[in-house]
Coordinates of C-alpha atoms in Angstrom, one line a residue:
M1 CA 0.0 0.0 0.0
R2 CA 1.2 3.5 -0.8
I3 CA 0.6 7.1 0.3
V4 CA -2.0 8.6 -2.1
N5 CA -1.5 12.3 -1.4
D6 CA 0.8 13.5 1.3
E7 CA -0.1 17.2 0.6
K8 CA -3.7 16.7 1.5
F9 CA -2.7 15.1 4.8
I10 CA -0.3 17.9 5.6
Q11 CA -3.1 20.4 4.8
C12 CA -5.4 18.5 7.1
V13 CA -2.8 18.6 10.0
E14 CA -2.1 22.3 9.5
A15 CA -5.9 23.0 9.5
L16 CA -6.2 21.3 12.9
I17 CA -3.6 23.6 14.4
N18 CA -5.2 26.8 15.7
P19 CA -2.9 29.3 17.5
V20 CA -5.8 31.1 18.9
A21 CA -6.9 28.0 20.7
V22 CA -3.4 27.7 22.2
G23 CA -3.7 31.2 23.5
K24 CA -7.1 30.7 25.0
L25 CA -6.0 27.5 26.7
H26 CA -3.0 29.3 28.2
F27 CA -5.4 32.0 29.5
F28 CA -7.9 29.6 31.0
Q29 CA -5.1 27.5 32.5
S30 CA -4.1 30.5 34.6
F31 CA -7.5 30.2 36.4
K32 CA -7.1 26.5 37.2
K33 CA -6.5 27.2 40.9
I34 CA -10.1 28.4 41.2
L35 CA -11.4 24.9 40.3
P36 CA -10.3 21.4 41.4
S37 CA -7.9 19.7 39.0
F38 CA -10.3 16.8 38.4
V39 CA -12.7 19.3 36.8
F40 CA -10.1 20.2 34.2
K41 CA -9.3 16.5 33.6
R42 CA -13.0 15.8 33.1
L43 CA -13.3 18.7 30.7
L44 CA -10.3 17.5 28.8
R45 CA -11.8 14.0 28.4
H46 CA -15.2 15.5 27.4
T47 CA -13.5 17.6 24.8
S48 CA -11.5 14.6 23.6
K49 CA -14.7 12.7 22.9
K50 CA -15.9 15.5 20.7
Y51 CA -12.6 16.1 19.0
P52 CA -10.8 12.7 18.9
Y53 CA -7.7 13.9 17.0
I54 CA -5.0 16.5 17.6
G55 CA -2.8 17.6 14.7
F56 CA 0.7 18.6 15.5
V57 CA 3.9 19.4 13.7
I58 CA 7.5 18.7 14.8
E59 CA 9.6 21.4 13.2
P60 CA 12.9 20.6 11.3
Y61 CA 16.0 19.6 13.2
S62 CA 14.3 17.6 16.0
L63 CA 17.1 16.0 17.9
F64 CA 17.1 12.6 19.6
L65 CA 19.8 11.5 22.1
F66 CA 20.2 7.9 23.2
F67 CA 22.2 6.4 26.1
R68 CA 22.6 2.8 27.0
L69 CA 20.7 1.9 30.2
K70 CA 22.8 1.3 33.2
N71 CA 20.3 0.6 36.0
I72 CA 17.9 -1.9 34.3
D73 CA 16.0 -2.6 37.5
K74 CA 15.3 1.1 38.0
A75 CA 14.1 1.4 34.4
K76 CA 11.8 -1.5 34.8
S77 CA 10.3 0.0 38.0
L78 CA 9.3 3.1 36.0
L79 CA 7.1 1.1 33.6
P80 CA 3.4 0.3 34.1
D81 CA 2.5 -3.4 34.5
R82 CA 1.2 -3.5 30.9
F83 CA 4.8 -2.9 29.5
V84 CA 8.1 -4.8 29.7
L85 CA 11.5 -3.3 28.9
K86 CA 12.6 -4.1 25.4
K87 CA 15.9 -4.1 23.6
T88 CA 15.6 -2.4 20.2
K89 CA 17.5 -1.2 17.2
L90 CA 17.5 2.5 16.2
F91 CA 19.1 2.3 12.8
D92 CA 18.2 -0.6 10.5
D93 CA 21.7 -2.3 10.8
D94 CA 22.2 -1.8 14.5
E95 CA 22.5 -4.4 17.3
P96 CA 19.6 -4.2 19.7
E97 CA 20.2 -2.4 23.1
Y98 CA 18.3 -1.2 26.1
Y99 CA 18.1 2.6 25.6
F100 CA 17.2 5.7 27.5
G101 CA 16.1 8.4 25.0
I102 CA 15.7 12.1 25.1
G103 CA 13.7 13.8 22.3
N104 CA 14.3 17.6 21.9
L105 CA 11.6 19.2 19.8
S106 CA 10.2 22.5 18.6
T107 CA 6.6 21.7 18.0
R108 CA 3.2 23.3 17.6
A109 CA -0.4 22.0 18.0
S110 CA -3.7 23.4 19.1
T111 CA -3.0 22.4 22.7
F112 CA 0.7 23.4 22.9
W113 CA 3.2 25.5 21.0
G114 CA 6.9 25.7 22.0
V115 CA 9.9 23.6 23.0
R116 CA 9.6 20.1 24.6
L117 CA 12.2 17.8 26.0
E118 CA 10.7 14.3 26.3
S119 CA 12.4 11.4 28.1
Y120 CA 11.6 7.9 27.0
L121 CA 12.1 4.2 27.7
I122 CA 11.5 1.7 25.0
A123 CA 9.2 -1.2 26.0
E124 CA 6.9 -3.8 24.6
D125 CA 3.1 -3.8 25.2
K126 CA 2.3 -7.2 26.6
K127 CA -1.3 -7.0 25.4
T128 CA -0.5 -6.2 21.7
G129 CA 3.2 -7.2 21.3
L130 CA 3.9 -3.8 19.8
P131 CA 7.2 -1.9 20.6
S132 CA 6.3 1.2 22.5
W133 CA 7.7 4.6 23.4
I134 CA 7.1 5.3 27.1
F135 CA 7.2 8.9 28.3
I136 CA 8.8 9.0 31.8
D137 CA 9.2 12.8 31.8
I138 CA 8.3 16.0 29.9
L139 CA 10.0 19.4 30.3
S140 CA 8.6 22.3 28.3
N141 CA 8.0 26.0 28.1
T142 CA 4.4 25.4 26.9
L143 CA 1.4 23.5 28.2
I144 CA 1.8 19.8 29.0
A145 CA -0.9 17.2 28.9
L146 CA -0.4 14.4 31.5
P147 CA -2.8 11.6 32.1
S148 CA -2.5 11.9 35.9
K149 CA -3.1 15.7 36.0
G150 CA -4.8 16.8 32.8
V151 CA -3.3 20.0 31.3
V152 CA -0.5 21.4 33.5
D153 CA 1.5 24.6 33.3
P154 CA 4.9 24.9 31.6
N155 CA 7.7 23.8 33.9
C156 CA 10.6 25.5 32.2
K157 CA 11.2 29.2 31.7
N158 CA 14.6 28.4 30.3
A159 CA 14.0 26.2 27.2
L160 CA 16.4 27.0 24.4
F161 CA 16.6 24.7 21.4
T162 CA 17.7 26.2 18.0
T163 CA 20.2 26.1 15.2
N164 CA 22.3 28.6 13.3
S165 CA 23.4 29.1 9.7
R166 CA 26.6 27.1 10.3
G167 CA 24.7 23.9 11.1
E168 CA 25.3 24.2 14.8
L169 CA 22.8 23.1 17.5
F170 CA 22.2 24.9 20.8
L171 CA 20.1 23.3 23.6
D172 CA 19.7 24.4 27.2
I173 CA 16.6 23.3 29.1
K174 CA 16.2 23.6 32.8
E175 CA 13.2 22.6 35.1
D176 CA 12.2 25.5 37.3
R177 CA 11.2 23.6 40.4
T178 CA 14.1 21.1 40.6
G179 CA 16.9 22.7 38.6
R180 CA 17.3 19.5 36.5
R181 CA 19.0 20.4 33.3
L182 CA 20.2 19.3 29.9
S183 CA 22.6 21.6 28.1
L184 CA 24.6 20.9 25.0
K185 CA 26.2 22.3 21.8
G186 CA 26.8 20.4 18.6
T187 CA 26.9 20.3 14.8
I188 CA 25.1 18.3 12.2
N189 CA 27.6 19.0 9.4
N190 CA 29.4 15.7 9.6
G191 CA 26.3 13.6 9.9
K192 CA 25.1 11.1 7.3
M193 CA 21.5 10.0 6.4
R194 CA 20.9 6.4 7.4
K195 CA 17.9 4.1 7.3
L196 CA 16.1 3.8 10.6
D197 CA 14.6 0.6 12.1
Q198 CA 10.9 0.8 11.1
S199 CA 9.6 -1.4 13.9
I200 CA 10.4 1.2 16.6
W201 CA 10.1 4.4 14.6
V202 CA 6.8 3.5 12.8
M203 CA 5.1 0.9 14.9
G204 CA 6.4 2.2 18.2
N205 CA 4.6 5.4 17.5
T206 CA 1.3 3.6 17.3
S207 CA 1.8 2.5 20.9
I208 CA 2.9 5.4 23.0
G209 CA 2.4 5.2 26.8
Y210 CA 3.4 6.9 30.0
G211 CA 5.6 5.9 33.0
K212 CA 4.1 5.1 36.4
N213 CA 5.0 8.5 37.7
I214 CA 2.8 10.4 35.2
A215 CA 0.2 7.8 34.1
D216 CA -3.3 7.5 35.5
C217 CA -5.1 4.3 36.4
D218 CA -5.8 3.6 32.7
H219 CA -2.4 2.7 31.1
A220 CA -3.8 2.2 27.5
P221 CA -1.4 3.7 25.0
F222 CA -2.3 6.1 22.2
A223 CA -1.2 6.3 18.6
V224 CA 0.0 8.9 16.1
I225 CA -0.8 8.6 12.4
F226 CA 1.8 9.8 9.9
D227 CA 3.7 9.1 6.7
P228 CA 6.2 6.3 7.4
A229 CA 8.6 8.1 5.0
E230 CA 9.0 10.8 7.6
V231 CA 10.9 8.3 9.8
D232 CA 12.4 6.2 7.1
R233 CA 15.8 7.9 7.4
A234 CA 17.5 10.5 9.6
I235 CA 20.9 12.0 10.1
D236 CA 23.3 9.9 12.2
I237 CA 25.4 12.5 13.9
P238 CA 28.8 11.4 15.2
I239 CA 28.7 11.4 19.0
N240 CA 31.9 13.4 19.2
D241 CA 30.2 16.2 17.4
V242 CA 27.8 16.8 20.4
L243 CA 29.2 18.1 23.6
I244 CA 26.9 17.7 26.6
N245 CA 27.7 20.4 29.2
K246 CA 25.2 19.4 31.8
N247 CA 22.8 16.4 32.1
T248 CA 21.1 16.0 35.5
L249 CA 17.7 14.6 34.2
F250 CA 17.9 11.0 35.5
P251 CA 21.2 10.5 37.3
G252 CA 22.4 6.9 37.4
L253 CA 19.7 5.6 35.1
A254 CA 21.9 5.4 32.0
E255 CA 25.5 5.7 31.0
D256 CA 26.9 9.2 30.9
E257 CA 28.3 8.9 27.4
L258 CA 26.1 9.3 24.3
C259 CA 25.8 6.2 22.1
K260 CA 23.5 7.6 19.3
V261 CA 22.5 11.1 18.1
I262 CA 19.7 11.2 15.5
C263 CA 18.4 14.4 13.8
F264 CA 15.4 14.8 11.5
P265 CA 16.2 17.8 9.2
F266 CA 12.6 18.2 7.9
A267 CA 9.2 18.8 9.4
Q268 CA 7.1 15.9 10.5
H269 CA 3.3 16.0 10.4
Y270 CA 1.2 13.9 12.8
I271 CA -2.4 13.3 13.8
A272 CA -2.5 12.0 17.3
D273 CA -5.3 10.5 19.4
S274 CA -6.8 13.0 21.9
P275 CA -6.5 11.9 25.6
G276 CA -8.5 8.8 26.3
N277 CA -8.7 7.7 22.6
H278 CA -6.7 4.9 21.0
T279 CA -6.5 4.2 17.3
M280 CA -5.5 0.6 16.7
V281 CA -2.8 0.1 14.0
K282 CA -1.6 -3.5 13.4
N283 CA 1.0 -2.9 10.7
I284 CA 2.5 -0.3 8.4
D285 CA -0.1 -1.0 5.6
E286 CA -2.8 -0.3 8.1
M287 CA -1.0 2.9 9.1
I288 CA -0.9 4.0 5.5
K289 CA -4.6 3.2 5.0
K290 CA -5.6 5.3 8.0
Y291 CA -3.3 8.1 6.8
N292 CA -5.0 8.1 3.4
T293 CA -8.5 8.1 5.1
L294 CA -7.7 10.9 7.4
G295 CA -6.2 12.9 4.6
D296 CA -9.5 12.8 2.8
S297 CA -11.5 13.7 5.9
T298 CA -12.7 17.0 7.3
L299 CA -11.7 16.8 10.9
K300 CA -12.7 19.1 13.7
T301 CA -10.0 20.7 15.7
F302 CA -9.6 20.9 19.5
S303 CA -11.8 23.6 21.0
T304 CA -11.7 25.4 24.4
R305 CA -15.5 26.1 24.2
A306 CA -16.4 23.8 27.1
I307 CA -13.7 25.5 29.3
E308 CA -15.0 29.0 28.1
K309 CA -18.5 28.1 29.2
L310 CA -17.4 26.9 32.6
F311 CA -15.2 30.0 33.0
F312 CA -18.1 32.4 32.2
I313 CA -20.5 30.5 34.4
G314 CA -18.0 30.9 37.2
I315 CA -17.7 34.6 36.5
T316 CA -21.5 35.0 36.5
V317 CA -22.0 33.0 39.7
S318 CA -19.2 35.1 41.4
A319 CA -20.9 38.3 40.2
L320 CA -24.3 37.2 41.4
I321 CA -22.9 36.3 44.8
S322 CA -21.1 39.7 45.1
V323 CA -24.2 41.6 44.1
S324 CA -26.3 39.6 46.6
F325 CA -23.8 40.3 49.3
L326 CA -23.8 44.1 48.4
V327 CA -27.7 44.2 48.4
L328 CA -27.8 42.5 51.8
L329 CA -25.2 45.0 53.1
L330 CA -27.2 48.0 51.8
L331 CA -30.4 46.7 53.3
K332 CA -28.7 46.4 56.7
I333 CA -27.4 50.0 56.3
V334 CA -30.9 51.3 55.4
K335 CA -32.5 49.6 58.5
F336 CA -30.0 51.4 60.7

């Protein structure tokens, strides 16, 4: 099976991304302390049922760092019971290893827009047998969706990830609360395009889960739909061309030395399941079939309408309470 029209799919993804919705969500997020967190989680699930897909774009030069796991027992303890740690290949002709991965992305969607640092373990879903990317941490200067908490505030004011005209990479991301940090400088000029292992880069992205620390009671994974060609090849950057100045993300979990550095020098377009939804994909042909179907569809984008309604109801109720209190106060004054 082949991709029929990638331009239509790209247009579909771009149409799902609404920067105004991101701005509104940031605005309403600032009022979350007024309402219990479970209310926002329920709103998110309600919205997800109405809008089951989220379109997002990873901008060019996304950077993936991989380290060999050192503390296997610790890594296993971070996985939900549904998943088991798995050795995997990254490039097609690699030998399988246990990896700790860090994805550094400039990305945009209708629910977030900014820089993200994602920490992963690679596992196997015991229910489906699929290789799986498991998020064990997310640092970002934009909103973050977590199953256990719903939408949470950005946790990094310092989140630099960029390139320059000489092909150099600059990254410096630091978590505000803990000071955990990843800082590096590198170059992509000596890298070479190599074929990636499709089992993890394609099928692994149809089974994305969360570690115990950020998952909720339902550990069902979610999927992203995309053109497999966007992960067919990537730049293999020599590890000596990347200098890590600081890495305090997960001390002791993996070896200190890099073993793989992978860069995608082009944009990648995805349609992801909204929280609580899961698109089942059995193989690459089925992925392409769903890709072609979604490209021909008119999808509704994420909306903050439900949150807006709740917000304005809250304002109205607060105003009525204030007016009622003022009237009672005036009546007491008049009686005296």
